[in-house]
PDB file of C-alpha atoms in Angstrom:
ATOM      1  CA  GLN M  29     104.316  86.452  96.379  1.00 83.00           C
ATOM      2  CA  VAL M  30     107.914  87.486  97.002  1.00 88.00           C
ATOM      3  CA  GLN M  31     109.130  90.097  99.425  1.00 92.00           C
ATOM      4  CA  LEU M  32     112.499  91.702 100.035  1.00 95.00           C
ATOM      5  CA  VAL M  33     112.870  92.904 103.598  1.00 94.00           C
ATOM      6  CA  GLU M  34     115.771  95.183 104.404  1.00 95.00           C
ATOM      7  CA  SER M  35     117.353  96.094 107.691  1.00 95.00           C
ATOM      8  CA  GLY M  36     120.190  98.321 108.748  1.00 95.00           C
ATOM      9  CA  GLY M  37     121.090 101.810 107.710  1.00 92.00           C
ATOM     10  CA  GLY M  38     120.876 104.922 109.809  1.00 97.00           C
ATOM     11  CA  LEU M  39     123.089 107.833 110.741  1.00 98.00           C
ATOM     12  CA  VAL M  40     126.838 107.586 111.159  1.00 98.00           C
ATOM     13  CA  GLN M  41     129.785 109.958 111.245  1.00 98.00           C
ATOM     14  CA  ALA M  42     132.279 110.059 108.405  1.00 98.00           C
ATOM     15  CA  GLY M  43     134.787 107.264 108.758  1.00 98.00           C
ATOM     16  CA  GLY M  44     132.311 105.025 110.477  1.00 98.00           C
ATOM     17  CA  SER M  45     130.683 101.787 109.410  1.00 98.00           C
ATOM     18  CA  LEU M  46     127.195 100.518 108.755  1.00 98.00           C
ATOM     19  CA  SER M  47     125.803  97.240 107.545  1.00 98.00           C
ATOM     20  CA  LEU M  48     122.705  96.472 105.535  1.00 98.00           C
ATOM     21  CA  SER M  49     120.926  93.204 105.009  1.00 98.00           C
ATOM     22  CA  CYS M  50     118.104  92.142 102.724  1.00 97.00           C
ATOM     23  CA  ALA M  51     116.212  88.864 102.903  1.00 96.00           C
ATOM     24  CA  ALA M  52     114.051  87.496 100.129  1.00 94.00           C
ATOM     25  CA  SER M  53     111.096  85.371 101.100  1.00 90.00           C
ATOM     26  CA  GLY M  54     108.078  83.811  99.461  1.00 88.00           C
ATOM     27  CA  SER M  55     107.528  81.469  96.548  1.00 82.00           C
ATOM     28  CA  ILE M  56     111.126  81.402  95.366  1.00 82.00           C
ATOM     29  CA  PHE M  57     112.686  78.745  93.184  1.00 84.00           C
ATOM     30  CA  SER M  58     116.066  80.415  93.020  1.00 89.00           C
ATOM     31  CA  VAL M  59     117.668  83.823  93.372  1.00 93.00           C
ATOM     32  CA  ASN M  60     120.090  85.006  90.721  1.00 94.00           C
ATOM     33  CA  THR M  61     121.772  88.372  91.061  1.00 96.00           C
ATOM     34  CA  MET M  62     121.322  90.341  94.265  1.00 97.00           C
ATOM     35  CA  ALA M  63     122.450  93.920  94.507  1.00 98.00           C
ATOM     36  CA  TRP M  64     122.330  97.215  96.320  1.00 98.00           C
ATOM     37  CA  PHE M  65     121.486 100.483  94.620  1.00 98.00           C
ATOM     38  CA  ARG M  66     121.432 103.960  96.087  1.00 98.00           C
ATOM     39  CA  GLN M  67     119.957 107.286  95.192  1.00 98.00           C
ATOM     40  CA  ALA M  68     121.181 110.579  96.554  1.00 94.00           C
ATOM     41  CA  PRO M  69     119.000 113.692  96.517  1.00 88.00           C
ATOM     42  CA  GLY M  70     118.910 115.179  93.050  1.00 92.00           C
ATOM     43  CA  LYS M  71     120.812 112.290  91.515  1.00 95.00           C
ATOM     44  CA  GLN M  72     119.925 109.184  89.582  1.00 97.00           C
ATOM     45  CA  ARG M  73     119.848 105.797  91.198  1.00 97.00           C
ATOM     46  CA  GLU M  74     123.181 104.043  90.854  1.00 98.00           C
ATOM     47  CA  LEU M  75     124.453 100.528  91.354  1.00 98.00           C
ATOM     48  CA  VAL M  76     126.551 100.233  94.484  1.00 98.00           C
ATOM     49  CA  ALA M  77     127.430  96.544  94.420  1.00 98.00           C
ATOM     50  CA  ALA M  78     126.125  93.276  93.023  1.00 98.00           C
ATOM     51  CA  VAL M  79     126.742  89.608  93.677  1.00 98.00           C
ATOM     52  CA  SER M  80     125.822  86.662  91.505  1.00 96.00           C
ATOM     53  CA  SER M  81     124.477  83.377  92.773  1.00 93.00           C
ATOM     54  CA  GLY M  82     127.968  81.976  92.288  1.00 94.00           C
ATOM     55  CA  GLY M  83     129.539  84.690  94.393  1.00 94.00           C
ATOM     56  CA  SER M  84     131.014  86.923  91.698  1.00 97.00           C
ATOM     57  CA  THR M  85     130.923  90.547  92.740  1.00 98.00           C
ATOM     58  CA  ASN M  86     131.204  93.949  91.171  1.00 97.00           C
ATOM     59  CA  TYR M  87     131.325  97.370  92.741  1.00 98.00           C
ATOM     60  CA  ALA M  88     130.925 100.980  91.810  1.00 98.00           C
ATOM     61  CA  ASP M  89     134.358 102.565  91.566  1.00 98.00           C
ATOM     62  CA  SER M  90     133.448 104.991  94.339  1.00 97.00           C
ATOM     63  CA  VAL M  91     132.999 102.203  96.913  1.00 98.00           C
ATOM     64  CA  LYS M  92     135.723  99.746  95.914  1.00 98.00           C
ATOM     65  CA  GLY M  93     137.914  98.856  98.862  1.00 98.00           C
ATOM     66  CA  ARG M  94     135.406 100.255 101.359  1.00 98.00           C
ATOM     67  CA  PHE M  95     132.198  98.265 100.804  1.00 98.00           C
ATOM     68  CA  THR M  96     131.794  94.498 100.750  1.00 98.00           C
ATOM     69  CA  ILE M  97     128.776  92.684  99.366  1.00 98.00           C
ATOM     70  CA  SER M  98     128.087  89.087 100.325  1.00 97.00           C
ATOM     71  CA  ARG M  99     125.196  86.674 100.348  1.00 97.00           C
ATOM     72  CA  ASP M 100     123.854  83.648 102.134  1.00 96.00           C
ATOM     73  CA  ASN M 101     122.217  81.529  99.458  1.00 94.00           C
ATOM     74  CA  ALA M 102     120.607  79.197 101.977  1.00 94.00           C
ATOM     75  CA  LYS M 103     118.750  82.159 103.455  1.00 95.00           C
ATOM     76  CA  ASN M 104     118.306  84.152 100.220  1.00 94.00           C
ATOM     77  CA  THR M 105     119.925  87.082 101.983  1.00 96.00           C
ATOM     78  CA  VAL M 106     122.351  89.702 100.765  1.00 97.00           C
ATOM     79  CA  PHE M 107     124.548  91.861 102.962  1.00 98.00           C
ATOM     80  CA  LEU M 108     126.406  95.109 102.430  1.00 98.00           C
ATOM     81  CA  GLN M 109     129.172  96.022 104.831  1.00 98.00           C
ATOM     82  CA  MET M 110     130.068  99.686 104.469  1.00 98.00           C
ATOM     83  CA  ASN M 111     133.310 100.906 106.010  1.00 98.00           C
ATOM     84  CA  SER M 112     135.138 104.229 105.896  1.00 98.00           C
ATOM     85  CA  LEU M 113     131.885 105.947 105.067  1.00 98.00           C
ATOM     86  CA  ARG M 114     131.956 109.368 103.471  1.00 98.00           C
ATOM     87  CA  PRO M 115     129.320 112.105 103.335  1.00 97.00           C
ATOM     88  CA  GLU M 116     128.922 111.379  99.620  1.00 96.00           C
ATOM     89  CA  ASP M 117     127.736 107.864 100.506  1.00 98.00           C
ATOM     90  CA  THR M 118     124.572 109.426 101.887  1.00 97.00           C
ATOM     91  CA  GLY M 119     121.495 108.210 100.078  1.00 97.00           C
ATOM     92  CA  PHE M 120     118.505 105.934  99.970  1.00 98.00           C
ATOM     93  CA  TYR M 121     119.744 102.373  99.605  1.00 98.00           C
ATOM     94  CA  SER M 122     117.565  99.753  97.960  1.00 98.00           C
ATOM     95  CA  CYS M 123     117.990  96.032  97.692  1.00 98.00           C
ATOM     96  CA  TYR M 124     117.419  94.305  94.346  1.00 97.00           C
ATOM     97  CA  ALA M 125     117.023  90.650  93.480  1.00 97.00           C
ATOM     98  CA  ARG M 126     116.394  88.763  90.263  1.00 96.00           C
ATOM     99  CA  ILE M 127     114.265  85.838  91.278  1.00 92.00           C
ATOM    100  CA  ILE M 128     113.014  82.770  89.486  1.00 89.00           C
ATOM    101  CA  ALA M 129     109.557  81.769  90.637  1.00 83.00           C
ATOM    102  CA  LEU M 130     106.883  79.692  88.944  1.00 81.00           C
ATOM    103  CA  GLU M 131     109.222  79.242  85.949  1.00 84.00           C
ATOM    104  CA  LYS M 132     109.420  82.964  85.343  1.00 88.00           C
ATOM    105  CA  VAL M 133     112.057  85.587  86.072  1.00 91.00           C
ATOM    106  CA  TYR M 134     111.114  88.591  88.148  1.00 92.00           C
ATOM    107  CA  ASP M 135     112.936  91.690  89.353  1.00 95.00           C
ATOM    108  CA  TYR M 136     112.137  92.661  92.914  1.00 95.00           C
ATOM    109  CA  TRP M 137     113.039  95.678  95.030  1.00 96.00           C
ATOM    110  CA  GLY M 138     113.088  96.183  98.752  1.00 95.00           C
ATOM    111  CA  GLN M 139     111.426  99.100 100.475  1.00 95.00           C
ATOM    112  CA  GLY M 140     114.730 100.912 100.876  1.00 95.00           C
ATOM    113  CA  THR M 141     116.577 102.326 103.834  1.00 96.00           C
ATOM    114  CA  GLN M 142     118.213 105.682 104.457  1.00 97.00           C
ATOM    115  CA  VAL M 143     121.930 105.960 105.044  1.00 98.00           C
ATOM    116  CA  THR M 144     123.180 109.327 106.231  1.00 98.00           C
ATOM    117  CA  VAL M 145     126.858 110.087 106.758  1.00 98.00           C
ATOM    118  CA  SER M 146     127.635 113.279 108.602  1.00 97.00           C
ATOM    119  CA  SER M 147     130.865 115.170 108.124  1.00 94.00           C
TER     120      SER M 147
END
């Protein structure tokens, strides 16, 4: 059994910062890609940022230069530092991880956390 447990999020004024973290635990052999997605009301879920096991990153154009994704492979944890937040960053943020366990590949999601940016 694998779990992704998220922390962080909340309410912040525009221009402020928030950080999210997500830790994977359980019967894990290795963790490949870890990522953050978000979904705003009335919109589809979108990729915010992703990081490979080797540290390669990619970002949605809308967050480049403001958000930083990182990971601690020893702790199977991914972080998202969000700076210069805008009202349009408001949404439900979910952690994703592609995990190898028992010689199989699985996609896991965290429970999600709300990020609200007030103008």
